Amino acid sequence: SASEDAGNEGKEEKKIHFTYNVSFIVKLEKTPSDKELNVLREFMIVNGEDVLLVSSDNMLKVQTRTDKIGDLIRRSEKLGQLMKVHIENVLFDHEEALIKKAENLDKESVSGENDPAQDPSLLIDQSGPRKNFGFIAVCAGNGFKEIYAGLETDYVISGGQTMNPSTDDFLAAIRLINANNIFVFPNNGNIILAANQARDLTEDKNIIVIPTKTVPQGITAMINFNPDDSAENNESTMKEMIGTVKTSQITYSIRDTVIDDIEIHKGDIMAVGDKGIICAGNNIMKVARKSVASMVSEDSELISVYYGENFSEEEAGELSQSLSEEYPDCDVEINEGGQPVYYCIISVE
């Protein structure tokens, strides 16, 4: 608890046992076993302190204070590729770090120690200089996660139509990012409320929730981010740009139903749009093309096809080819989304 940490603070002040704060993200090649994670955690505990090991699908956040940087990096590289490596000599900034740690403990005691998102094990040493902007996005599928990583998203929370992240998930991610302004992209209408609650519960950082309802909207928002502009102007631009993105998500029905006056049978293919069901049928390609026809206007410039885990790259290529022929004034792009549930997700902007 915070009070126990405060009680031990005097002991910590007498001596710094390890010289370096080390943090990085491992882009996992495959999901590590519990044994692999425990072996790495054991090494970190034996050879360091303030150990943090948090996994999120294909990302692993590693943070500790240690003198065995090389060994830690070599062991971590066995799990995947290292990104955002940060090493800091804490001896130089010890006094300032202690002051800021005391401030963090004070805030934690006010916010309530029973809140799982306030677990001190989730706290990153935020004593280093904060960057101006950070980013959190919600999505499912390794392809989408790679796209967001390429756009320099700090933290991707696994979630979507069948697995909605909680407010605590957002709070934990917010704590992992050392930034003054953090943009959050929920990428699903059902997740926006949890993101807003996390924003309201965060006092030491400016959390900006961009109300994205689909993953492509979040990608468009990130692409239009300008690091040289203010948080307020970026928020305004992003909200404006997501309004230009129309999305169709192609999936199948699990039961007979009638939605938006459209009769749908179990096993039918249906296109889910921004405001409900666009169309339904028994052929993925036909439903996809029909949904695009409802979204394309004379102002449309780009059609993006993100194929999921149950839709092959060849099928996506076939769909892309037919869309290119049908809409010669639009550029058509194919990307691997890797998402479950949806055969493909198509955006028009």
XYZ file of C-alpha atoms in Angstrom:
349
model
C 0.000 0.000 0.000
C 0.993 3.648 -0.251
C 1.414 3.907 3.544
C 3.800 0.934 3.607
C 5.821 2.430 0.773
C 5.962 5.720 2.645
C 7.133 3.895 5.772
C 9.984 2.293 3.848
C 10.973 5.532 2.191
C 13.589 6.371 4.797
C 15.451 3.152 4.046
C 15.375 3.850 0.317
C 16.780 7.348 0.747
C 19.958 6.132 2.440
C 21.308 4.323 -0.580
C 20.607 3.711 -4.242
C 21.271 0.023 -4.777
C 21.273 0.092 -8.579
C 22.457 2.765 -10.980
C 20.215 2.619 -14.030
C 16.513 2.966 -14.714
C 15.825 0.819 -17.762
C 12.553 0.690 -19.682
C 11.568 -0.664 -23.058
C 8.784 -2.420 -24.937
C 9.211 -5.884 -26.435
C 7.225 -6.488 -29.602
C 6.561 -10.179 -28.992
C 7.146 -12.696 -31.788
C 4.648 -15.018 -30.099
C 2.726 -15.081 -26.836
C 5.272 -15.997 -24.125
C 4.504 -18.850 -21.766
C 4.024 -18.230 -18.047
C 7.359 -19.991 -17.508
C 9.207 -17.629 -19.865
C 7.715 -14.568 -18.158
C 8.479 -15.959 -14.690
C 12.118 -16.661 -15.642
C 12.532 -13.080 -16.868
C 10.733 -11.660 -13.815
C 12.939 -13.761 -11.486
C 16.096 -12.445 -13.179
C 14.848 -8.863 -12.814
C 13.978 -9.321 -9.125
C 17.340 -10.933 -8.286
C 19.345 -8.337 -10.210
C 17.335 -5.176 -9.654
C 14.470 -3.396 -7.937
C 11.252 -1.556 -8.823
C 10.414 -4.363 -11.242
C 7.551 -3.924 -13.695
C 6.523 -6.525 -16.275
C 3.194 -5.904 -18.025
C 2.058 -7.756 -21.153
C -0.663 -6.657 -23.551
C -1.207 -9.235 -26.282
C 1.859 -8.829 -28.538
C 3.550 -6.115 -26.457
C 5.525 -6.504 -23.234
C 6.443 -3.477 -21.105
C 9.692 -3.984 -19.160
C 10.875 -1.558 -16.488
C 13.378 -1.943 -13.662
C 16.372 -0.411 -11.894
C 19.484 -2.524 -12.432
C 23.199 -2.614 -13.207
C 22.891 -5.597 -15.577
C 21.541 -3.780 -18.616
C 23.209 -6.020 -21.200
C 21.968 -9.252 -19.635
C 18.424 -7.879 -19.336
C 18.364 -6.789 -22.977
C 19.782 -10.108 -24.232
C 17.205 -12.100 -22.273
C 14.360 -9.857 -23.452
C 15.443 -10.073 -27.099
C 14.725 -13.818 -26.985
C 11.029 -12.889 -26.746
C 10.934 -10.367 -29.581
C 12.090 -7.036 -30.954
C 12.919 -4.184 -28.551
C 11.383 -0.742 -29.055
C 11.487 2.593 -27.214
C 14.537 1.682 -25.119
C 15.212 4.271 -22.400
C 18.171 4.134 -19.994
C 18.696 6.733 -17.269
C 21.458 7.086 -14.679
C 19.449 7.724 -11.513
C 22.431 8.749 -9.391
C 22.407 12.159 -11.056
C 18.745 12.901 -10.413
C 18.236 11.061 -7.143
C 17.080 14.019 -5.095
C 14.560 15.239 -7.659
C 13.267 11.684 -8.142
C 12.621 11.320 -4.407
C 10.626 14.547 -4.327
C 8.465 13.492 -7.267
C 7.997 10.016 -5.863
C 6.740 11.546 -2.619
C 4.296 13.647 -4.632
C 3.056 10.528 -6.464
C 2.575 8.661 -3.183
C 0.647 11.607 -1.795
C -1.659 11.641 -4.822
C -2.110 7.885 -4.570
C -3.172 8.063 -0.928
C -5.802 10.642 -1.863
C -7.197 8.630 -4.783
C -7.722 5.442 -2.782
C -5.460 2.440 -2.376
C -8.145 -0.177 -3.091
C -8.556 0.888 -6.709
C -6.764 -1.783 -8.781
C -5.646 0.875 -11.245
C -3.810 2.580 -8.355
C -1.696 -0.531 -7.675
C 1.853 0.785 -7.058
C 3.227 -2.100 -9.136
C 1.786 -0.314 -12.181
C 3.587 2.933 -11.427
C 6.364 3.864 -13.815
C 9.142 6.095 -12.486
C 7.912 9.370 -13.952
C 10.851 11.379 -12.607
C 12.425 11.869 -16.036
C 11.397 14.746 -18.292
C 7.907 14.259 -19.672
C 7.366 14.336 -23.389
C 4.579 16.540 -24.660
C 2.325 13.942 -26.299
C 1.420 10.299 -25.796
C -1.099 7.974 -27.463
C -3.315 5.040 -26.453
C -5.402 3.052 -28.939
C -7.778 0.111 -28.632
C -7.827 -2.565 -31.325
C -7.739 -6.292 -31.990
C -5.465 -7.977 -34.523
C -1.690 -7.960 -34.872
C -1.854 -6.162 -38.209
C -3.730 -3.228 -36.717
C -1.359 -3.177 -33.742
C 1.633 -2.977 -36.089
C -0.006 -0.096 -37.938
C -0.533 1.791 -34.676
C 3.016 0.985 -33.529
C 4.279 2.410 -36.820
C 2.348 5.594 -36.055
C 4.246 5.759 -32.723
C 1.328 4.834 -30.495
C 2.715 4.352 -26.978
C 0.272 1.704 -25.803
C -2.234 -0.518 -27.584
C -4.993 -2.034 -25.452
C -6.389 -5.292 -26.828
C -10.107 -4.994 -27.298
C -12.966 -4.418 -29.655
C -16.377 -5.797 -30.444
C -16.123 -8.909 -28.249
C -13.766 -7.665 -25.529
C -14.341 -4.165 -24.195
C -11.526 -2.724 -22.039
C -12.492 -1.346 -18.636
C -11.823 2.045 -17.114
C -9.056 0.363 -15.091
C -7.388 -0.828 -18.308
C -7.251 2.761 -19.545
C -5.962 4.051 -16.194
C -3.194 1.440 -16.175
C -2.147 2.417 -19.708
C -2.211 6.119 -18.800
C 0.144 5.428 -15.885
C 2.600 3.718 -18.243
C 3.024 6.806 -20.425
C 5.242 9.659 -19.257
C 3.582 12.500 -21.178
C 1.755 15.730 -20.382
C -0.991 15.224 -22.977
C -2.287 11.750 -23.816
C -4.679 11.152 -26.711
C -6.957 8.122 -26.350
C -8.624 6.397 -29.315
C -11.371 3.995 -28.088
C -12.172 2.889 -31.671
C -15.578 1.531 -30.630
C -18.724 3.360 -29.555
C -19.177 1.012 -26.590
C -15.718 1.856 -25.212
C -15.894 5.664 -25.278
C -17.599 5.848 -21.864
C -14.816 3.867 -20.130
C -12.196 6.090 -21.765
C -14.030 9.224 -20.611
C -14.218 7.872 -17.058
C -10.462 7.232 -17.066
C -9.945 10.799 -18.272
C -12.071 12.166 -15.426
C -10.144 10.110 -12.842
C -6.714 11.296 -14.023
C -5.442 14.459 -12.349
C -1.742 14.712 -13.220
C -2.013 14.424 -17.026
C -4.220 15.997 -19.687
C -6.234 13.135 -21.182
C -7.929 13.842 -24.507
C -10.446 11.248 -25.674
C -11.027 11.367 -29.420
C -14.444 9.671 -29.856
C -13.387 7.241 -32.580
C -15.944 4.507 -33.217
C -13.867 2.366 -35.585
C -10.204 1.412 -35.880
C -9.782 3.204 -39.260
C -11.043 6.437 -37.668
C -8.280 6.151 -35.069
C -5.672 5.573 -37.771
C -6.839 8.668 -39.668
C -6.706 10.716 -36.466
C -3.130 9.574 -35.777
C -2.008 10.296 -39.338
C -3.299 13.868 -39.015
C -1.513 14.527 -35.716
C 0.922 17.460 -35.867
C 3.631 17.319 -33.151
C 4.389 21.020 -33.631
C 0.814 22.083 -32.896
C -0.968 22.449 -29.550
C -3.020 19.721 -27.884
C -6.168 21.795 -28.407
C -5.568 22.313 -32.126
C -4.699 18.652 -32.630
C -7.881 17.637 -30.822
C -9.936 19.888 -33.083
C -8.227 18.596 -36.241
C -8.584 14.959 -35.238
C -12.278 15.306 -34.415
C -12.847 17.008 -37.750
C -10.933 14.348 -39.698
C -12.643 11.327 -38.134
C -15.903 12.801 -39.382
C -14.644 12.298 -42.949
C -14.088 8.544 -42.469
C -16.886 6.102 -43.301
C -16.422 2.494 -42.231
C -17.962 -0.838 -43.178
C -17.177 -3.942 -41.121
C -17.989 -7.239 -42.828
C -19.026 -10.086 -40.531
C -21.637 -12.841 -40.242
C -24.866 -13.166 -38.294
C -25.102 -15.686 -35.454
C -28.924 -15.801 -35.521
C -32.041 -14.926 -37.486
C -32.966 -11.312 -36.844
C -34.298 -8.070 -38.277
C -32.064 -5.017 -37.838
C -32.744 -1.584 -39.327
C -35.604 -3.119 -41.364
C -33.166 -5.580 -42.959
C -34.071 -9.257 -42.620
C -30.989 -11.281 -41.718
C -30.694 -15.064 -41.404
C -28.217 -17.037 -39.311
C -24.945 -17.367 -41.236
C -25.692 -14.419 -43.533
C -22.903 -11.995 -44.338
C -23.632 -8.443 -43.209
C -21.932 -5.068 -43.439
C -22.008 -3.037 -40.230
C -21.645 0.691 -40.861
C -21.154 3.729 -38.659
C -24.884 3.999 -37.945
C -26.108 0.419 -38.225
C -26.450 -2.374 -40.773
C -25.676 -1.244 -44.329
C -26.645 -4.430 -46.152
C -26.682 -8.223 -45.915
C -26.373 -11.206 -48.242
C -24.758 -14.600 -48.661
C -21.500 -13.599 -50.384
C -18.649 -11.709 -48.706
C -17.437 -9.999 -51.896
C -20.901 -8.863 -52.977
C -21.784 -7.519 -49.530
C -18.424 -5.733 -49.277
C -18.812 -4.082 -52.688
C -22.410 -3.087 -51.977
C -21.379 -1.492 -48.678
C -18.622 0.494 -50.399
C -21.119 1.721 -52.994
C -23.190 3.191 -50.163
C -20.157 5.001 -48.726
C -18.376 6.407 -51.785
C -19.270 9.943 -52.863
C -17.798 12.350 -55.404
C -15.510 13.691 -52.668
C -14.057 10.271 -51.794
C -10.331 9.845 -52.423
C -9.155 6.750 -50.558
C -10.581 3.263 -49.975
C -8.679 1.133 -47.440
C -9.261 -2.608 -47.057
C -8.047 -4.221 -43.814
C -8.324 -7.993 -44.044
C -8.910 -10.099 -40.942
C -7.731 -13.493 -39.755
C -10.541 -15.277 -41.641
C -10.054 -13.429 -44.936
C -6.972 -14.157 -47.042
C -4.604 -11.658 -48.611
C -5.594 -13.093 -52.004
C -9.279 -12.444 -51.312
C -8.428 -8.912 -50.188
C -6.466 -8.414 -53.399
C -9.418 -9.613 -55.467
C -11.741 -7.221 -53.634
C -9.266 -4.369 -54.024
C -8.949 -4.999 -57.759
C -12.712 -4.859 -58.293
C -12.980 -1.677 -56.193
C -10.151 -0.049 -58.198
C -11.999 -0.802 -61.438
C -15.316 0.420 -60.067
C -13.929 3.628 -58.507
C -11.008 4.786 -60.708
C -10.910 8.206 -59.008
C -10.097 6.595 -55.637
C -6.830 5.112 -54.445
C -7.366 1.614 -53.021
C -5.034 0.289 -50.323
C -4.777 -3.180 -48.755
C -3.473 -3.706 -45.216
C -3.417 -6.711 -42.924
C -5.614 -6.005 -39.901
C -5.536 -9.513 -38.485
C -8.767 -8.794 -36.620
C -11.109 -11.527 -35.399
C -14.893 -11.415 -35.990
C -14.722 -9.217 -39.116
C -13.658 -10.722 -42.454
C -12.567 -7.285 -43.540
C -12.943 -3.700 -42.445
C -13.250 -1.131 -45.221
C -12.908 2.615 -44.818
C -13.681 5.369 -47.294
C -12.396 8.907 -46.861
